[in-house]
Amino acid sequence: MSWCICGRDLLNKIFLNCSSTFFQDLEAEQRQWSNKVSMADIGSFARYNSTDVEHLINIYHHGGLSALQSKIEKISNTFKNVKINIAVMGASGVGKSTLVNALRGVDNNDEDAAPIDIVESTMEPKCYTHPTVPNVIYWDTPGVGSLKVKVNMFLKGIRFADFDFGLLVSDHRFREEDEILVKVMKKAGKPLFFVRSKIDQSLWSERKKPGYSEEQVFQKIRDYCSSSLAQMGMKDERVFLISCEHLDKYEFPELRSAVDAILPETKRNVFLFSLPNRSIDVIKKKQKGLKIFIHGVVAASAGCGAIPIPGLSLACDLALITSALLFMHNVLGLNTSAIKKLAKSLGKSVSELRANTNDTWIFEEINPNLVKMLLMRNTTMLLLTAAEPVLDFVPVFGTIFGVTSSAYVTYTVLTQALQDMVNAAKTVLMNAHDLA
């Protein structure tokens, strides 16, 4: 059967073969779908007014289907269009570059990694985009006060107002040079978080001593860092003790929560999407953020469905759903390159990481053909897709049906796919760390 179902005869056959309760079942299922979202969510679906639809029609008439698809994808890509600039600062050798690599999910030996050297390797601020969420940008800054980087040169070479927030890193105690960074960030009105790196190394060296207590070592290090900040006039600043090798441990989750608190919702979700999947909690939070992302895609789909051109909504929906699936796939670390990189870093095979995942389609190429397969998993979606091109010929009703069916199909496919992907991401994480 051809996928593009546009013939009236074929549609009649489908309807004749349906049970007498089909339309009642369809109405009930769509009502159930509507009840799953709040009024605020529905508002995002319905953000297209008559002017928006007329604008989309004009784009289609002047630029064709490709221009229309491009415009709708731009509208739906709320998260993709938001940029976050993060400054990673501190003295030479404290682990700035290692932290940049860890936050980007990049191994220190990778080709696109920030270079790790014993001596200062960063002479001027260098940006590193996130490999899968490229609008998250980390700025690895030179060690202020080092022999090669004078304070005045440092201050002139950086536009602090462009950062969303900064991470001030130390591997021992905060120094006089760090006070300069605190002042310039404060003057720029930008949040700054104090990070004590290499906490795993500190614990390892202390573990050899008699009477070792991890909590006591933590408190000792925290007090030591706090006292150095107090000498700079900052008495109540929180210091986050982290290890770049173990972002799921120690106080990185608390640092992530502190960053969340100062970012607006859209940027908060983008930052979350960029973090590596080091814990089940991160995966769950990503799922929550991706549900909001899906609402934006659904709104674009509904707008496309309002255009009374037979078959157009299906073509746009395929493009939108494919694009959204690719984005969610990358955010959850399920693309082939991410799985291979993880397997290499752990000394495991790709098949070991993928073991016990229930939905094998997740590891296939994301393309329109895969979307068609996902559509066929749900009879209601398949029938709606079949009916829409024919009903587009009916004035008013065709437009209303197109908006409803496009939104319903897009929402259902992406929501079901997201749950499948989240389950797979959790399984990969458990396989990676041999968790039961």
Short mmCIF file of C-alpha atoms in Angstrom, two decimals:
data_model
loop_
_atom_site.label_atom_id
_atom_site.label_comp_id
_atom_site.label_asym_id
_atom_site.label_seq_id
_atom_site.Cartn_x
_atom_site.Cartn_y
_atom_site.Cartn_z
CA MET A 1 0.00 0.00 0.00
CA SER A 2 1.37 3.38 -0.98
CA TRP A 3 2.08 5.60 2.02
CA CYS A 4 0.55 8.71 0.50
CA ILE A 5 -3.14 7.73 0.93
CA CYS A 6 -5.11 10.33 -0.95
CA GLY A 7 -7.81 8.44 -2.89
CA ARG A 8 -11.44 8.71 -1.87
CA ASP A 9 -12.08 5.03 -2.79
CA LEU A 10 -9.33 3.81 -0.50
CA LEU A 11 -10.54 6.05 2.33
CA ASN A 12 -14.10 4.72 1.88
CA LYS A 13 -12.79 1.16 2.14
CA ILE A 14 -11.02 2.02 5.38
CA PHE A 15 -14.16 3.57 6.86
CA LEU A 16 -16.39 0.68 5.69
CA ASN A 17 -14.06 -1.84 7.34
CA CYS A 18 -14.14 0.09 10.64
CA SER A 19 -16.47 -1.06 13.38
CA SER A 20 -19.56 1.02 14.04
CA THR A 21 -17.94 2.31 17.22
CA PHE A 22 -14.77 3.56 15.48
CA PHE A 23 -15.65 7.27 15.57
CA GLN A 24 -16.79 6.97 19.19
CA ASP A 25 -13.46 5.30 20.04
CA LEU A 26 -11.59 7.99 18.13
CA GLU A 27 -13.40 10.76 19.97
CA ALA A 28 -12.76 9.07 23.32
CA GLU A 29 -9.06 8.63 22.61
CA GLN A 30 -8.65 12.25 21.50
CA ARG A 31 -10.53 13.39 24.62
CA GLN A 32 -8.17 11.27 26.74
CA TRP A 33 -5.19 12.87 24.97
CA SER A 34 -6.56 16.37 25.67
CA ASN A 35 -7.02 15.55 29.35
CA LYS A 36 -3.33 14.65 29.66
CA VAL A 37 -2.18 18.21 29.16
CA SER A 38 -2.87 21.31 31.19
CA MET A 39 -4.58 24.45 29.89
CA ALA A 40 -1.15 26.08 29.59
CA ASP A 41 -0.04 23.19 27.35
CA ILE A 42 -3.15 23.51 25.19
CA GLY A 43 -2.40 27.19 24.88
CA SER A 44 0.97 26.36 23.36
CA PHE A 45 -0.73 24.04 20.87
CA ALA A 46 -3.18 26.76 19.85
CA ARG A 47 -0.76 29.65 19.53
CA TYR A 48 -1.35 29.81 15.75
CA ASN A 49 -3.97 32.40 14.77
CA SER A 50 -5.44 33.13 11.33
CA THR A 51 -2.62 35.56 10.53
CA ASP A 52 -0.01 32.91 11.34
CA VAL A 53 -1.74 30.40 9.07
CA GLU A 54 -2.00 32.94 6.24
CA HIS A 55 1.72 33.65 6.64
CA LEU A 56 2.53 29.95 6.37
CA ILE A 57 0.35 29.64 3.25
CA ASN A 58 2.24 32.53 1.62
CA ILE A 59 5.57 30.90 2.46
CA TYR A 60 4.37 27.67 0.83
CA HIS A 61 3.15 29.42 -2.33
CA HIS A 62 6.38 31.40 -2.76
CA GLY A 63 8.97 28.88 -1.59
CA GLY A 64 7.28 25.51 -1.86
CA LEU A 65 7.24 22.66 0.64
CA SER A 66 10.92 22.92 1.58
CA ALA A 67 10.54 26.59 2.55
CA LEU A 68 7.46 25.80 4.61
CA GLN A 69 9.14 22.91 6.40
CA SER A 70 12.16 25.10 7.16
CA LYS A 71 9.96 27.86 8.60
CA ILE A 72 7.95 25.48 10.79
CA GLU A 73 11.08 23.78 12.11
CA LYS A 74 12.48 27.20 13.08
CA ILE A 75 9.27 27.93 14.98
CA SER A 76 9.31 24.59 16.77
CA ASN A 77 12.98 24.67 17.72
CA THR A 78 12.46 26.77 20.85
CA PHE A 79 15.28 25.10 22.75
CA LYS A 80 17.63 24.89 19.81
CA ASN A 81 17.55 28.65 19.25
CA VAL A 82 18.60 29.56 22.79
CA LYS A 83 22.30 30.01 23.53
CA ILE A 84 24.07 29.66 26.88
CA ASN A 85 27.61 30.99 27.37
CA ILE A 86 29.43 29.60 30.41
CA ALA A 87 32.77 30.92 31.65
CA VAL A 88 35.10 28.42 33.30
CA MET A 89 37.73 30.40 35.21
CA GLY A 90 40.52 29.92 37.70
CA ALA A 91 44.29 29.63 38.07
CA SER A 92 46.47 27.52 35.82
CA GLY A 93 46.36 23.77 36.50
CA VAL A 94 43.23 23.67 38.68
CA GLY A 95 41.30 21.52 36.20
CA LYS A 96 39.36 24.06 34.12
CA SER A 97 39.87 22.23 30.84
CA THR A 98 39.08 18.87 32.41
CA LEU A 99 35.82 20.30 33.75
CA VAL A 100 34.93 21.72 30.32
CA ASN A 101 35.48 18.30 28.77
CA ALA A 102 33.49 16.52 31.46
CA LEU A 103 30.51 18.86 31.09
CA ARG A 104 30.59 18.36 27.33
CA GLY A 105 30.75 14.58 27.71
CA VAL A 106 34.09 14.55 25.90
CA ASP A 107 37.11 12.43 26.80
CA ASN A 108 40.32 14.37 27.48
CA ASN A 109 42.01 12.50 24.60
CA ASP A 110 39.31 13.24 22.03
CA GLU A 111 40.22 15.37 19.04
CA ASP A 112 37.77 18.13 19.96
CA ALA A 113 38.64 18.14 23.68
CA ALA A 114 40.03 21.16 25.50
CA PRO A 115 43.80 20.46 25.83
CA ILE A 116 45.00 19.21 29.21
CA ASP A 117 48.52 20.32 30.07
CA ILE A 118 50.56 20.71 33.24
CA VAL A 119 51.56 24.22 32.19
CA GLU A 120 49.09 26.90 31.14
CA SER A 121 47.82 25.94 27.69
CA THR A 122 45.16 28.63 27.34
CA MET A 123 46.56 32.03 26.38
CA GLU A 124 43.20 33.57 25.49
CA PRO A 125 39.57 32.56 26.04
CA LYS A 126 38.64 29.65 23.81
CA CYS A 127 35.11 28.46 23.20
CA TYR A 128 34.04 24.83 23.06
CA THR A 129 30.55 24.06 21.82
CA HIS A 130 28.70 21.07 23.15
CA PRO A 131 28.90 18.19 20.61
CA THR A 132 25.16 17.41 20.61
CA VAL A 133 23.66 20.65 21.94
CA PRO A 134 25.84 23.20 20.09
CA ASN A 135 24.07 26.24 21.51
CA VAL A 136 25.65 25.46 24.90
CA ILE A 137 29.09 27.06 24.77
CA TYR A 138 31.86 26.72 27.36
CA TRP A 139 34.62 29.33 27.51
CA ASP A 140 37.92 27.98 28.81
CA THR A 141 39.70 31.08 30.10
CA PRO A 142 43.43 31.54 30.76
CA GLY A 143 44.74 31.35 34.31
CA VAL A 144 44.72 34.95 35.48
CA GLY A 145 47.95 36.00 37.18
CA SER A 146 50.10 33.34 35.52
CA LEU A 147 53.47 34.34 34.11
CA LYS A 148 52.12 34.49 30.56
CA VAL A 149 48.74 36.04 31.31
CA LYS A 150 48.77 39.41 33.00
CA VAL A 151 45.68 40.67 34.80
CA ASN A 152 45.17 43.68 32.53
CA MET A 153 45.48 41.55 29.40
CA PHE A 154 42.97 39.10 30.83
CA LEU A 155 40.38 41.73 31.68
CA LYS A 156 40.63 43.42 28.28
CA GLY A 157 40.29 40.15 26.38
CA ILE A 158 36.98 38.96 27.85
CA ARG A 159 33.45 40.36 27.55
CA PHE A 160 32.07 39.24 30.92
CA ALA A 161 28.62 40.66 30.14
CA ASP A 162 28.18 38.01 27.44
CA PHE A 163 28.27 35.11 29.93
CA ASP A 164 25.16 33.62 31.48
CA PHE A 165 27.15 32.51 34.53
CA GLY A 166 30.65 31.53 35.56
CA LEU A 167 32.36 28.63 37.32
CA LEU A 168 35.37 29.67 39.40
CA VAL A 169 37.51 26.56 39.87
CA SER A 170 40.17 25.81 42.47
CA ASP A 171 41.92 22.57 43.38
CA HIS A 172 43.14 23.76 46.78
CA ARG A 173 42.08 27.16 48.05
CA PHE A 174 40.89 30.32 46.33
CA ARG A 175 43.63 32.87 45.69
CA GLU A 176 44.04 36.62 45.49
CA GLU A 177 43.83 36.46 41.69
CA ASP A 178 40.41 34.83 41.99
CA GLU A 179 39.14 37.90 43.82
CA ILE A 180 39.60 39.87 40.59
CA LEU A 181 37.31 37.44 38.78
CA VAL A 182 34.70 37.71 41.50
CA LYS A 183 34.66 41.48 41.21
CA VAL A 184 34.41 41.65 37.42
CA MET A 185 31.62 39.06 37.33
CA LYS A 186 29.76 40.93 40.04
CA LYS A 187 30.21 44.21 38.15
CA ALA A 188 28.79 42.53 35.03
CA GLY A 189 25.82 41.30 37.08
CA LYS A 190 26.55 37.65 36.33
CA PRO A 191 26.19 34.73 38.78
CA LEU A 192 29.39 32.98 39.83
CA PHE A 193 29.69 29.52 41.39
CA PHE A 194 32.70 28.39 43.39
CA VAL A 195 33.96 24.91 42.53
CA ARG A 196 36.55 22.84 44.37
CA SER A 197 37.79 20.29 41.83
CA LYS A 198 39.69 16.99 42.17
CA ILE A 199 37.81 16.01 45.31
CA ASP A 200 38.27 12.33 44.47
CA GLN A 201 42.05 12.77 44.53
CA SER A 202 41.87 14.55 47.90
CA LEU A 203 39.77 11.75 49.39
CA TRP A 204 42.13 9.11 48.02
CA SER A 205 45.19 10.72 49.64
CA GLU A 206 43.38 11.18 52.97
CA ARG A 207 42.04 7.62 52.93
CA LYS A 208 45.49 6.31 53.82
CA LYS A 209 45.51 8.14 57.14
CA PRO A 210 44.29 6.49 60.36
CA GLY A 211 40.78 7.37 61.52
CA TYR A 212 39.70 8.34 58.01
CA SER A 213 36.17 9.75 57.70
CA GLU A 214 34.92 10.95 54.32
CA GLU A 215 32.49 13.40 55.92
CA GLN A 216 35.22 14.89 58.11
CA VAL A 217 37.51 15.30 55.08
CA PHE A 218 34.67 16.97 53.19
CA GLN A 219 34.08 19.40 56.03
CA LYS A 220 37.78 20.14 56.39
CA ILE A 221 38.13 20.96 52.68
CA ARG A 222 34.93 22.99 52.65
CA ASP A 223 36.05 25.03 55.70
CA TYR A 224 39.46 25.60 54.14
CA CYS A 225 37.96 26.92 50.89
CA SER A 226 35.38 29.01 52.74
CA SER A 227 38.07 30.63 54.88
CA SER A 228 40.01 31.67 51.78
CA LEU A 229 36.84 33.25 50.38
CA ALA A 230 36.11 34.94 53.71
CA GLN A 231 39.50 36.63 53.51
CA MET A 232 38.27 38.21 50.27
CA GLY A 233 35.14 39.47 52.00
CA MET A 234 32.84 36.61 50.89
CA LYS A 235 31.76 34.87 54.07
CA ASP A 236 28.61 32.96 53.10
CA GLU A 237 29.44 31.64 49.64
CA ARG A 238 28.74 27.95 48.94
CA VAL A 239 31.67 25.91 47.63
CA PHE A 240 30.77 22.83 45.56
CA LEU A 241 33.10 19.86 45.94
CA ILE A 242 33.16 17.88 42.69
CA SER A 243 35.13 15.36 40.67
CA CYS A 244 35.25 15.68 36.90
CA GLU A 245 35.66 11.91 36.70
CA HIS A 246 32.46 11.30 38.66
CA LEU A 247 29.86 13.96 37.88
CA ASP A 248 27.16 11.75 39.39
CA LYS A 249 28.85 11.81 42.79
CA TYR A 250 29.82 14.28 45.50
CA GLU A 251 28.25 17.74 45.07
CA PHE A 252 27.79 18.12 41.35
CA PRO A 253 24.02 17.46 41.62
CA GLU A 254 23.81 20.35 44.10
CA LEU A 255 25.80 22.55 41.70
CA ARG A 256 23.41 21.64 38.89
CA SER A 257 20.44 22.59 41.08
CA ALA A 258 22.07 25.93 41.95
CA VAL A 259 22.58 26.69 38.26
CA ASP A 260 18.95 25.70 37.55
CA ALA A 261 17.78 28.24 40.12
CA ILE A 262 19.36 31.21 38.32
CA LEU A 263 18.45 30.31 34.73
CA PRO A 264 15.11 31.04 33.04
CA GLU A 265 13.13 27.91 32.19
CA THR A 266 14.12 27.64 28.54
CA LYS A 267 17.84 28.04 29.27
CA ARG A 268 17.50 25.74 32.27
CA ASN A 269 16.25 22.94 30.04
CA VAL A 270 18.88 23.58 27.39
CA PHE A 271 21.63 23.35 30.02
CA LEU A 272 20.07 20.16 31.35
CA PHE A 273 19.91 18.66 27.85
CA SER A 274 23.64 19.24 27.45
CA LEU A 275 24.67 17.29 30.55
CA PRO A 276 25.95 13.73 30.15
CA ASN A 277 23.65 10.94 31.38
CA ARG A 278 25.50 10.12 34.57
CA SER A 279 22.44 9.31 36.72
CA ILE A 280 18.81 8.21 36.49
CA ASP A 281 17.83 11.55 38.01
CA VAL A 282 19.39 13.46 35.08
CA ILE A 283 17.54 11.24 32.59
CA LYS A 284 14.23 11.85 34.38
CA LYS A 285 14.80 15.61 34.39
CA LYS A 286 15.65 15.51 30.69
CA GLN A 287 12.40 13.64 30.06
CA LYS A 288 10.46 16.39 31.80
CA GLY A 289 12.17 19.08 29.74
CA LEU A 290 11.67 17.16 26.49
CA LYS A 291 7.94 16.99 27.16
CA ILE A 292 7.91 20.79 27.00
CA PHE A 293 9.95 20.61 23.78
CA ILE A 294 7.31 18.28 22.32
CA HIS A 295 4.59 20.87 23.01
CA GLY A 296 6.45 23.36 20.81
CA VAL A 297 6.70 20.83 18.01
CA VAL A 298 2.99 20.02 18.34
CA ALA A 299 2.14 23.71 18.02
CA ALA A 300 4.05 23.86 14.74
CA SER A 301 2.35 20.68 13.55
CA ALA A 302 -1.08 22.14 14.33
CA GLY A 303 -0.20 25.24 12.33
CA CYS A 304 0.78 23.12 9.36
CA GLY A 305 -2.47 21.15 9.71
CA ALA A 306 -4.44 24.37 9.40
CA ILE A 307 -3.22 24.90 5.85
CA PRO A 308 -5.96 23.54 3.54
CA ILE A 309 -3.65 21.96 0.96
CA PRO A 310 -4.26 18.19 0.53
CA GLY A 311 -1.39 16.02 1.75
CA LEU A 312 0.69 18.97 2.95
CA SER A 313 0.16 18.36 6.66
CA LEU A 314 1.46 14.79 6.40
CA ALA A 315 4.62 15.91 4.62
CA CYS A 316 5.28 18.60 7.22
CA ASP A 317 4.50 16.28 10.11
CA LEU A 318 7.02 13.74 8.82
CA ALA A 319 9.71 16.44 8.67
CA LEU A 320 8.83 17.82 12.11
CA ILE A 321 8.62 14.45 13.83
CA THR A 322 11.88 13.28 12.25
CA SER A 323 13.67 16.45 13.38
CA ALA A 324 12.23 16.18 16.90
CA LEU A 325 13.17 12.50 17.21
CA LEU A 326 16.75 13.28 16.19
CA PHE A 327 16.96 16.03 18.80
CA MET A 328 15.59 13.81 21.60
CA HIS A 329 17.84 10.96 20.44
CA ASN A 330 20.94 13.13 20.79
CA VAL A 331 19.88 14.69 24.10
CA LEU A 332 19.46 11.24 25.65
CA GLY A 333 22.82 10.05 24.32
CA LEU A 334 21.40 7.27 22.16
CA ASN A 335 22.99 8.17 18.83
CA THR A 336 25.60 5.77 17.47
CA SER A 337 28.60 8.05 18.04
CA ALA A 338 27.64 8.67 21.68
CA ILE A 339 27.14 4.96 22.38
CA LYS A 340 30.47 4.09 20.72
CA LYS A 341 32.28 6.80 22.67
CA LEU A 342 30.78 5.58 25.95
CA ALA A 343 31.65 1.97 25.15
CA LYS A 344 35.26 2.92 24.36
CA SER A 345 35.66 4.92 27.58
CA LEU A 346 34.37 2.00 29.67
CA GLY A 347 36.17 -0.77 27.80
CA LYS A 348 32.85 -2.37 26.85
CA SER A 349 31.22 -3.29 23.57
CA VAL A 350 28.31 -1.41 22.00
CA SER A 351 26.20 -4.59 22.19
CA GLU A 352 26.82 -4.79 25.95
CA LEU A 353 25.51 -1.27 26.44
CA ARG A 354 22.46 -1.93 24.27
CA ALA A 355 21.63 -5.25 25.94
CA ASN A 356 18.10 -5.71 27.35
CA THR A 357 16.66 -2.67 25.58
CA ASN A 358 13.09 -3.45 24.52
CA ASP A 359 12.78 -1.17 21.49
CA THR A 360 15.48 -1.90 18.92
CA TRP A 361 14.19 0.85 16.59
CA ILE A 362 15.84 3.37 18.90
CA PHE A 363 19.28 2.36 17.62
CA GLU A 364 18.28 2.55 13.96
CA GLU A 365 18.73 5.57 11.71
CA ILE A 366 16.18 8.26 12.47
CA ASN A 367 14.52 9.14 9.15
CA PRO A 368 11.00 9.58 7.67
CA ASN A 369 10.71 5.85 6.97
CA LEU A 370 11.20 5.14 10.66
CA VAL A 371 8.52 7.73 11.48
CA LYS A 372 6.10 5.91 9.18
CA MET A 373 6.82 2.70 11.06
CA LEU A 374 6.09 4.43 14.37
CA LEU A 375 2.82 5.78 12.97
CA MET A 376 1.71 2.27 12.07
CA ARG A 377 2.04 1.15 15.69
CA ASN A 378 -1.19 3.03 16.47
CA THR A 379 -4.35 2.32 14.46
CA THR A 380 -5.97 5.63 15.33
CA MET A 381 -2.94 7.62 14.13
CA LEU A 382 -2.85 5.63 10.90
CA LEU A 383 -6.52 6.28 10.17
CA LEU A 384 -6.25 9.97 11.00
CA THR A 385 -3.30 10.26 8.64
CA ALA A 386 -5.31 8.51 5.94
CA ALA A 387 -8.38 10.72 6.38
CA GLU A 388 -6.72 14.11 6.56
CA PRO A 389 -5.66 14.58 2.89
CA VAL A 390 -9.24 13.86 1.70
CA LEU A 391 -10.95 16.01 4.32
CA ASP A 392 -8.69 18.92 3.33
CA PHE A 393 -11.04 19.33 0.37
CA VAL A 394 -13.93 20.14 2.75
CA PRO A 395 -14.03 23.88 3.65
CA VAL A 396 -13.79 24.79 7.35
CA PHE A 397 -14.18 21.19 8.55
CA GLY A 398 -11.04 20.18 6.71
CA THR A 399 -9.04 22.91 8.43
CA ILE A 400 -10.40 22.05 11.89
CA PHE A 401 -9.77 18.34 11.32
CA GLY A 402 -6.27 19.05 10.02
CA VAL A 403 -5.28 21.06 13.10
CA THR A 404 -6.68 18.45 15.49
CA SER A 405 -5.32 15.39 13.71
CA SER A 406 -1.85 16.89 13.13
CA ALA A 407 -1.54 17.88 16.78
CA TYR A 408 -2.82 14.52 17.99
CA VAL A 409 -0.59 12.43 15.71
CA THR A 410 2.55 14.46 16.42
CA TYR A 411 1.93 14.51 20.18
CA THR A 412 1.22 10.77 20.35
CA VAL A 413 4.18 9.66 18.22
CA LEU A 414 6.67 11.86 20.06
CA THR A 415 5.33 11.11 23.54
CA GLN A 416 5.44 7.35 22.97
CA ALA A 417 8.88 7.61 21.37
CA LEU A 418 10.18 9.72 24.26
CA GLN A 419 9.11 7.09 26.78
CA ASP A 420 10.82 4.38 24.71
CA MET A 421 14.00 6.46 24.50
CA VAL A 422 14.01 7.24 28.23
CA ASN A 423 13.67 3.54 29.05
CA ALA A 424 16.54 2.75 26.68
CA ALA A 425 18.74 5.52 28.15
CA LYS A 426 18.16 4.14 31.65
CA THR A 427 19.06 0.63 30.49
CA VAL A 428 22.25 1.84 28.78
CA LEU A 429 23.26 3.67 31.96
CA MET A 430 22.66 0.57 34.06
CA ASN A 431 24.61 -1.59 31.61
CA ALA A 432 27.45 0.95 31.59
CA HIS A 433 27.88 0.81 35.37
CA ASP A 434 26.79 -2.81 35.90
CA LEU A 435 23.78 -1.79 37.96
CA ALA A 436 21.13 -4.40 38.71
#
